Amino acid sequence: MTELREHHTLHTRVVAAPADTVYQLVADVTRWPVIFEPTLHVRHLERDGDNERFRLWALVNGEVKDWTSRRVLDPEGRTVSFRQEHSRPPFASMGGQWRFAPQRDGRTMVSLTHDFTVPGQEAGAWATEGVNRNSERELAALARIAELPHAIDDLVFSFTDRLELSGAAADAYAFVDRADAWPERLPHVRRVRLREDPPGVQDMEMDTVTADGSAHTTRSVRLCFPDSSIVYKQLVPPALLFGHSGAWEFTPDGAGGAVAVARHTVAVDPAAVPKVLGEGRTLADARAYLRAALGANSRTTLGHAAAHAGANASALAPGGPPHEGTR
């Protein structure tokens, strides 16, 4: 049996922002997918005061990994301690801590430590490379957001669109799952390249057009939870954004129909606002534009998914037309 080896890493960065501001960005894990490049999705499992438990999906050396972690938040001491419950190979264990130390000049020294065990030298090198890369990216992303002269809530915001379906949630889910067919099914989608490996993890590149005629190319990782939800993180977001994540959720209503919800969370890049929207446009203009543009495309997709589910429901009804299936 290969002996487990223990590794320790320390990464630091001075961030030109108050310690409490930087601490809050790390403490609110729900914002991580649009702030931290490696993080794809976070799903809370438990919350109790300053203790929380969640499942997290992230890119590690280009591979999608997921694990369940527990965290202890200490807002007074400005620390966030974390420990994975069941680490994914090659990691046998993983934990660490964030520390936020105020400096006399108003800046913050951020320290991120990791301790982990892996079997063997080769796995240790791979794991250390991944931890180092992700830690440096996370610290850089943290500084990029925290150092901006805007309130965090003005930069990072969420919104939803909701639609009741006359058909089954599973049929609406299937429509969104088959994104490779969107160019033939959705008016705002020009091109899709979709690869799924392993099952349930999709790499999607897509060309879309917004209502004002603007064209965008995005690349996303999508995590598919059959018949219930598809969550995604854009690896290449539109020029106006630092980050964009979202979800498609499908819930049966108990009466033969279902409810579909499209969720978006975005982090706006203020420097891109005049470049994309024109000189003199503000962060508020960007928020309104994003709400309208992303919401319009989501509502279009939900509408077509609803029609698809409704058509299948009609086909299954007595005397209905032949059922063409959902795949």
Tab-separated table of C-alpha atoms in Angstrom:
chain	number	residue	atom	x	y	z
A	1	MET	CA	0.000	0.000	0.000
A	2	THR	CA	1.365	3.408	-0.983
A	3	GLU	CA	2.200	5.557	2.017
A	4	LEU	CA	0.169	8.725	2.510
A	5	ARG	CA	2.226	11.884	2.441
A	6	GLU	CA	1.216	15.097	4.179
A	7	HIS	CA	1.563	18.407	2.369
A	8	HIS	CA	1.192	22.017	3.507
A	9	THR	CA	0.834	25.146	1.394
A	10	LEU	CA	0.605	28.853	2.210
A	11	HIS	CA	-0.476	31.552	-0.219
A	12	THR	CA	-0.748	35.238	0.653
A	13	ARG	CA	-1.782	38.468	-0.992
A	14	VAL	CA	-2.207	42.049	0.181
A	15	VAL	CA	-5.608	43.319	-0.942
A	16	ALA	CA	-6.338	47.047	-1.106
A	17	ALA	CA	-9.682	46.798	0.679
A	18	PRO	CA	-10.945	46.658	4.286
A	19	ALA	CA	-10.611	43.303	6.035
A	20	ASP	CA	-14.348	42.975	6.684
A	21	THR	CA	-15.126	43.474	2.987
A	22	VAL	CA	-12.655	40.812	1.916
A	23	TYR	CA	-13.794	38.448	4.673
A	24	GLN	CA	-17.427	38.692	3.564
A	25	LEU	CA	-16.539	37.740	-0.008
A	26	VAL	CA	-15.039	34.480	1.227
A	27	ALA	CA	-17.672	33.885	3.905
A	28	ASP	CA	-20.550	34.003	1.389
A	29	VAL	CA	-19.869	30.791	-0.511
A	30	THR	CA	-22.961	31.233	-2.708
A	31	ARG	CA	-21.093	33.945	-4.646
A	32	TRP	CA	-18.003	31.863	-5.291
A	33	PRO	CA	-18.952	30.617	-8.790
A	34	VAL	CA	-18.954	34.183	-10.179
A	35	ILE	CA	-15.909	35.351	-8.213
A	36	PHE	CA	-13.515	32.407	-8.113
A	37	GLU	CA	-12.542	30.935	-11.458
A	38	PRO	CA	-12.179	27.276	-10.322
A	39	THR	CA	-15.547	27.091	-8.491
A	40	LEU	CA	-18.416	25.764	-10.605
A	41	HIS	CA	-21.290	25.235	-8.187
A	42	VAL	CA	-22.066	25.199	-4.469
A	43	ARG	CA	-25.026	23.475	-2.841
A	44	HIS	CA	-25.674	24.074	0.855
A	45	LEU	CA	-26.538	20.988	2.895
A	46	GLU	CA	-26.620	22.453	6.427
A	47	ARG	CA	-26.387	25.888	8.029
A	48	ASP	CA	-26.296	26.565	11.750
A	49	GLY	CA	-25.018	29.963	12.808
A	50	ASP	CA	-21.328	30.148	11.980
A	51	ASN	CA	-21.160	26.482	10.973
A	52	GLU	CA	-22.076	25.244	7.522
A	53	ARG	CA	-21.830	22.162	5.363
A	54	PHE	CA	-21.974	22.210	1.578
A	55	ARG	CA	-21.110	20.270	-1.558
A	56	LEU	CA	-18.815	22.044	-3.986
A	57	TRP	CA	-17.900	21.350	-7.609
A	58	ALA	CA	-14.687	22.855	-8.993
A	59	LEU	CA	-12.102	22.534	-11.731
A	60	VAL	CA	-8.843	21.028	-10.463
A	61	ASN	CA	-6.122	20.835	-13.108
A	62	GLY	CA	-8.850	20.999	-15.749
A	63	GLU	CA	-10.931	18.159	-14.277
A	64	VAL	CA	-14.324	18.549	-12.600
A	65	LYS	CA	-14.078	17.408	-8.974
A	66	ASP	CA	-16.649	17.580	-6.194
A	67	TRP	CA	-16.529	17.160	-2.443
A	68	THR	CA	-18.440	17.936	0.733
A	69	SER	CA	-16.916	20.408	3.173
A	70	ARG	CA	-17.620	21.795	6.605
A	71	ARG	CA	-16.680	25.381	7.442
A	72	VAL	CA	-16.494	27.382	10.643
A	73	LEU	CA	-16.871	31.139	10.201
A	74	ASP	CA	-15.358	33.544	12.740
A	75	PRO	CA	-16.359	37.090	11.744
A	76	GLU	CA	-14.768	38.649	14.838
A	77	GLY	CA	-11.450	36.889	14.342
A	78	ARG	CA	-11.827	37.186	10.558
A	79	THR	CA	-11.044	33.554	9.828
A	80	VAL	CA	-12.784	30.854	7.820
A	81	SER	CA	-11.707	27.282	8.590
A	82	PHE	CA	-12.628	24.407	6.298
A	83	ARG	CA	-12.320	20.629	6.188
A	84	GLN	CA	-13.471	18.183	3.528
A	85	GLU	CA	-15.569	15.299	4.853
A	86	HIS	CA	-14.733	12.788	2.135
A	87	SER	CA	-12.016	13.952	-0.211
A	88	ARG	CA	-11.890	12.789	-3.817
A	89	PRO	CA	-8.868	10.869	-5.131
A	90	PRO	CA	-6.024	11.461	-5.209
A	91	PHE	CA	-6.674	13.436	-2.019
A	92	ALA	CA	-7.074	11.340	1.122
A	93	SER	CA	-7.791	14.422	3.239
A	94	MET	CA	-7.959	18.182	2.779
A	95	GLY	CA	-8.436	21.178	5.051
A	96	GLY	CA	-7.202	24.679	5.677
A	97	GLN	CA	-8.011	28.211	6.695
A	98	TRP	CA	-8.510	31.722	5.357
A	99	ARG	CA	-7.165	34.600	7.495
A	100	PHE	CA	-7.780	38.313	6.967
A	101	ALA	CA	-5.403	40.618	8.857
A	102	PRO	CA	-6.061	44.393	8.727
A	103	GLN	CA	-3.005	46.488	7.875
A	104	ARG	CA	-2.277	49.986	9.176
A	105	ASP	CA	-2.783	51.512	5.736
A	106	GLY	CA	-6.313	50.077	5.445
A	107	ARG	CA	-5.332	47.161	3.266
A	108	THR	CA	-5.723	43.490	4.192
A	109	MET	CA	-3.199	40.680	4.309
A	110	VAL	CA	-5.045	37.576	3.123
A	111	SER	CA	-3.526	34.198	3.980
A	112	LEU	CA	-4.813	30.911	2.592
A	113	THR	CA	-3.396	27.685	4.016
A	114	HIS	CA	-4.027	24.104	2.930
A	115	ASP	CA	-3.051	20.828	4.537
A	116	PHE	CA	-3.689	17.640	2.603
A	117	THR	CA	-2.578	14.039	2.290
A	118	VAL	CA	-2.127	12.071	-0.921
A	119	PRO	CA	-0.588	8.680	-1.706
A	120	GLY	CA	2.828	8.744	-3.327
A	121	GLN	CA	5.133	11.304	-4.879
A	122	GLU	CA	3.510	11.549	-8.316
A	123	ALA	CA	0.029	12.148	-6.907
A	124	GLY	CA	1.519	14.628	-4.461
A	125	ALA	CA	3.036	16.663	-7.275
A	126	TRP	CA	-0.274	16.681	-9.191
A	127	ALA	CA	-2.229	17.686	-6.090
A	128	THR	CA	0.209	20.404	-5.069
A	129	GLU	CA	0.161	21.863	-8.573
A	130	GLY	CA	-3.635	22.025	-8.501
A	131	VAL	CA	-3.780	23.579	-5.028
A	132	ASN	CA	-1.142	26.161	-5.939
A	133	ARG	CA	-2.843	27.115	-9.189
A	134	ASN	CA	-6.319	27.408	-7.692
A	135	SER	CA	-5.086	29.304	-4.626
A	136	GLU	CA	-3.295	31.923	-6.718
A	137	ARG	CA	-6.333	32.322	-8.958
A	138	GLU	CA	-8.664	32.659	-5.987
A	139	LEU	CA	-6.523	35.326	-4.330
A	140	ALA	CA	-6.251	37.273	-7.585
A	141	ALA	CA	-10.012	37.097	-8.149
A	142	LEU	CA	-10.667	38.156	-4.566
A	143	ALA	CA	-8.495	41.241	-5.010
A	144	ARG	CA	-10.056	42.064	-8.385
A	145	ILE	CA	-13.538	42.342	-6.865
A	146	ALA	CA	-12.692	43.705	-3.407
A	147	GLU	CA	-10.476	46.525	-4.687
A	148	LEU	CA	-13.131	48.041	-6.942
A	149	PRO	CA	-14.654	51.356	-5.750
A	150	HIS	CA	-18.173	49.920	-5.727
A	151	ALA	CA	-20.342	48.141	-3.192
A	152	ILE	CA	-20.183	44.374	-3.628
A	153	ASP	CA	-23.974	44.152	-3.888
A	154	ASP	CA	-23.851	46.525	-6.868
A	155	LEU	CA	-21.316	44.309	-8.632
A	156	VAL	CA	-22.702	40.868	-7.794
A	157	PHE	CA	-26.438	40.256	-8.032
A	158	SER	CA	-28.954	37.520	-8.804
A	159	PHE	CA	-32.368	37.270	-10.435
A	160	THR	CA	-34.837	34.591	-11.485
A	161	ASP	CA	-37.549	33.928	-14.054
A	162	ARG	CA	-40.348	31.445	-13.416
A	163	LEU	CA	-42.791	29.685	-15.728
A	164	GLU	CA	-45.577	27.210	-15.034
A	165	LEU	CA	-45.625	24.174	-17.330
A	166	SER	CA	-48.578	22.146	-18.515
A	167	GLY	CA	-46.323	19.152	-19.149
A	168	ALA	CA	-43.913	17.066	-17.112
A	169	ALA	CA	-40.806	18.454	-15.446
A	170	ALA	CA	-38.766	15.616	-16.973
A	171	ASP	CA	-39.737	16.662	-20.510
A	172	ALA	CA	-38.799	20.297	-19.906
A	173	TYR	CA	-35.527	19.125	-18.368
A	174	ALA	CA	-34.821	16.998	-21.456
A	175	PHE	CA	-35.262	20.039	-23.701
A	176	VAL	CA	-32.647	22.022	-21.768
A	177	ASP	CA	-30.367	18.999	-21.433
A	178	ARG	CA	-30.249	18.589	-25.228
A	179	ALA	CA	-28.511	21.907	-25.792
A	180	ASP	CA	-26.873	20.488	-28.911
A	181	ALA	CA	-30.303	20.814	-30.578
A	182	TRP	CA	-30.811	24.441	-29.529
A	183	PRO	CA	-29.690	26.030	-32.840
A	184	GLU	CA	-32.696	24.349	-34.493
A	185	ARG	CA	-35.022	24.983	-31.556
A	186	LEU	CA	-34.183	28.444	-30.165
A	187	PRO	CA	-34.151	31.689	-32.185
A	188	HIS	CA	-31.372	33.350	-30.165
A	189	VAL	CA	-28.901	30.444	-30.453
A	190	ARG	CA	-26.682	30.353	-33.534
A	191	ARG	CA	-24.239	27.543	-32.688
A	192	VAL	CA	-23.619	24.986	-29.938
A	193	ARG	CA	-20.724	22.613	-29.428
A	194	LEU	CA	-21.577	20.141	-26.666
A	195	ARG	CA	-19.393	17.419	-25.180
A	196	GLU	CA	-20.462	15.255	-22.235
A	197	ASP	CA	-17.736	13.341	-20.395
A	198	PRO	CA	-18.290	11.911	-17.854
A	199	PRO	CA	-22.097	11.546	-17.959
A	200	GLY	CA	-23.749	14.502	-16.288
A	201	VAL	CA	-20.830	16.875	-16.902
A	202	GLN	CA	-21.189	18.913	-20.088
A	203	ASP	CA	-18.702	21.257	-21.753
A	204	MET	CA	-20.690	23.655	-23.936
A	205	GLU	CA	-19.600	26.434	-26.279
A	206	MET	CA	-22.428	28.580	-27.629
A	207	ASP	CA	-22.994	31.583	-29.898
A	208	THR	CA	-26.075	33.640	-28.991
A	209	VAL	CA	-27.736	36.869	-30.102
A	210	THR	CA	-29.508	39.228	-27.693
A	211	ALA	CA	-32.623	41.258	-28.490
A	212	ASP	CA	-30.533	44.297	-29.506
A	213	GLY	CA	-28.627	42.217	-32.063
A	214	SER	CA	-25.425	41.836	-30.035
A	215	ALA	CA	-23.622	38.535	-30.596
A	216	HIS	CA	-21.837	36.682	-27.796
A	217	THR	CA	-19.740	33.532	-27.601
A	218	THR	CA	-19.673	31.784	-24.251
A	219	ARG	CA	-18.235	28.555	-22.917
A	220	SER	CA	-19.784	26.809	-19.932
A	221	VAL	CA	-19.481	23.746	-17.768
A	222	ARG	CA	-22.921	22.312	-17.025
A	223	LEU	CA	-23.697	19.861	-14.215
A	224	CYS	CA	-26.820	17.828	-14.924
A	225	PHE	CA	-29.027	16.318	-12.223
A	226	PRO	CA	-31.535	14.239	-14.238
A	227	ASP	CA	-35.107	15.515	-14.413
A	228	SER	CA	-34.610	18.143	-11.688
A	229	SER	CA	-31.909	20.715	-12.471
A	230	ILE	CA	-28.995	21.765	-14.652
A	231	VAL	CA	-26.506	24.213	-13.162
A	232	TYR	CA	-23.786	25.962	-15.114
A	233	LYS	CA	-20.763	28.191	-14.819
A	234	GLN	CA	-19.544	30.212	-17.784
A	235	LEU	CA	-15.796	29.725	-18.195
A	236	VAL	CA	-15.829	32.374	-20.930
A	237	PRO	CA	-18.519	34.921	-19.992
A	238	PRO	CA	-19.649	37.893	-22.111
A	239	ALA	CA	-17.352	40.931	-22.149
A	240	LEU	CA	-19.492	42.815	-19.623
A	241	LEU	CA	-18.979	40.241	-16.880
A	242	PHE	CA	-16.311	38.934	-14.546
A	243	GLY	CA	-18.452	35.860	-13.963
A	244	HIS	CA	-21.831	34.318	-14.699
A	245	SER	CA	-23.425	31.222	-13.192
A	246	GLY	CA	-26.964	29.955	-13.232
A	247	ALA	CA	-29.398	27.100	-12.999
A	248	TRP	CA	-32.399	25.571	-14.710
A	249	GLU	CA	-34.717	23.988	-12.146
A	250	PHE	CA	-37.767	21.819	-12.818
A	251	THR	CA	-40.229	20.865	-10.080
A	252	PRO	CA	-43.468	18.845	-10.466
A	253	ASP	CA	-46.462	20.721	-9.051
A	254	GLY	CA	-48.355	17.600	-7.980
A	255	ALA	CA	-51.203	18.225	-10.423
A	256	GLY	CA	-49.653	16.826	-13.593
A	257	GLY	CA	-47.785	20.013	-14.435
A	258	ALA	CA	-44.544	21.550	-13.260
A	259	VAL	CA	-42.729	24.791	-12.519
A	260	ALA	CA	-39.545	25.784	-14.337
A	261	VAL	CA	-37.159	28.392	-12.948
A	262	ALA	CA	-34.136	30.041	-14.551
A	263	ARG	CA	-31.648	31.540	-12.083
A	264	HIS	CA	-28.758	33.874	-12.850
A	265	THR	CA	-25.942	35.258	-10.711
A	266	VAL	CA	-23.529	37.697	-12.328
A	267	ALA	CA	-20.480	39.746	-11.372
A	268	VAL	CA	-20.218	42.924	-13.455
A	269	ASP	CA	-16.909	44.301	-14.728
A	270	PRO	CA	-17.288	48.102	-14.321
A	271	ALA	CA	-14.386	48.828	-16.678
A	272	ALA	CA	-16.230	47.042	-19.481
A	273	VAL	CA	-19.432	49.080	-19.149
A	274	PRO	CA	-18.413	52.022	-21.405
A	275	LYS	CA	-16.745	49.650	-23.867
A	276	VAL	CA	-19.830	47.464	-24.244
A	277	LEU	CA	-22.715	49.865	-23.615
A	278	GLY	CA	-21.130	53.191	-24.606
A	279	GLU	CA	-19.550	56.197	-22.924
A	280	GLY	CA	-21.503	57.676	-20.055
A	281	ARG	CA	-23.301	54.444	-19.205
A	282	THR	CA	-23.262	53.474	-15.542
A	283	LEU	CA	-23.151	50.353	-13.418
A	284	ALA	CA	-26.899	50.731	-12.919
A	285	ASP	CA	-27.334	50.736	-16.704
A	286	ALA	CA	-25.294	47.542	-16.903
A	287	ARG	CA	-27.432	45.859	-14.258
A	288	ALA	CA	-30.608	46.793	-16.128
A	289	TYR	CA	-29.148	45.657	-19.445
A	290	LEU	CA	-28.061	42.293	-18.035
A	291	ARG	CA	-31.400	41.700	-16.358
A	292	ALA	CA	-33.212	42.407	-19.613
A	293	ALA	CA	-30.861	40.560	-21.986
A	294	LEU	CA	-30.189	37.438	-19.931
A	295	GLY	CA	-33.768	37.316	-18.707
A	296	ALA	CA	-35.161	37.556	-22.242
A	297	ASN	CA	-33.042	34.651	-23.454
A	298	SER	CA	-33.944	32.566	-20.402
A	299	ARG	CA	-37.650	33.244	-20.819
A	300	THR	CA	-37.403	32.271	-24.486
A	301	THR	CA	-35.721	28.999	-23.553
A	302	LEU	CA	-38.261	28.329	-20.799
A	303	GLY	CA	-41.102	29.053	-23.215
A	304	HIS	CA	-39.816	26.561	-25.761
A	305	ALA	CA	-39.147	23.985	-23.028
A	306	ALA	CA	-42.726	24.489	-21.821
A	307	ALA	CA	-44.078	24.008	-25.344
A	308	HIS	CA	-41.992	20.850	-25.712
A	309	ALA	CA	-43.278	19.455	-22.410
A	310	GLY	CA	-46.846	20.457	-23.247
A	311	ALA	CA	-46.679	18.778	-26.653
A	312	ASN	CA	-45.475	15.559	-25.063
A	313	ALA	CA	-48.258	15.741	-22.480
A	314	SER	CA	-50.826	16.163	-25.265
A	315	ALA	CA	-49.320	13.257	-27.186
A	316	LEU	CA	-49.685	10.999	-24.159
A	317	ALA	CA	-53.300	12.024	-23.567
A	318	PRO	CA	-56.056	9.707	-24.897
A	319	GLY	CA	-56.621	10.472	-28.547
A	320	GLY	CA	-53.525	12.648	-28.746
A	321	PRO	CA	-51.064	12.678	-31.651
A	322	PRO	CA	-48.218	10.134	-31.764
A	323	HIS	CA	-45.599	10.682	-29.069
A	324	GLU	CA	-42.220	11.645	-30.526
A	325	GLY	CA	-40.306	11.293	-27.271
A	326	THR	CA	-38.149	13.756	-25.426
A	327	ARG	CA	-34.724	12.722	-26.620
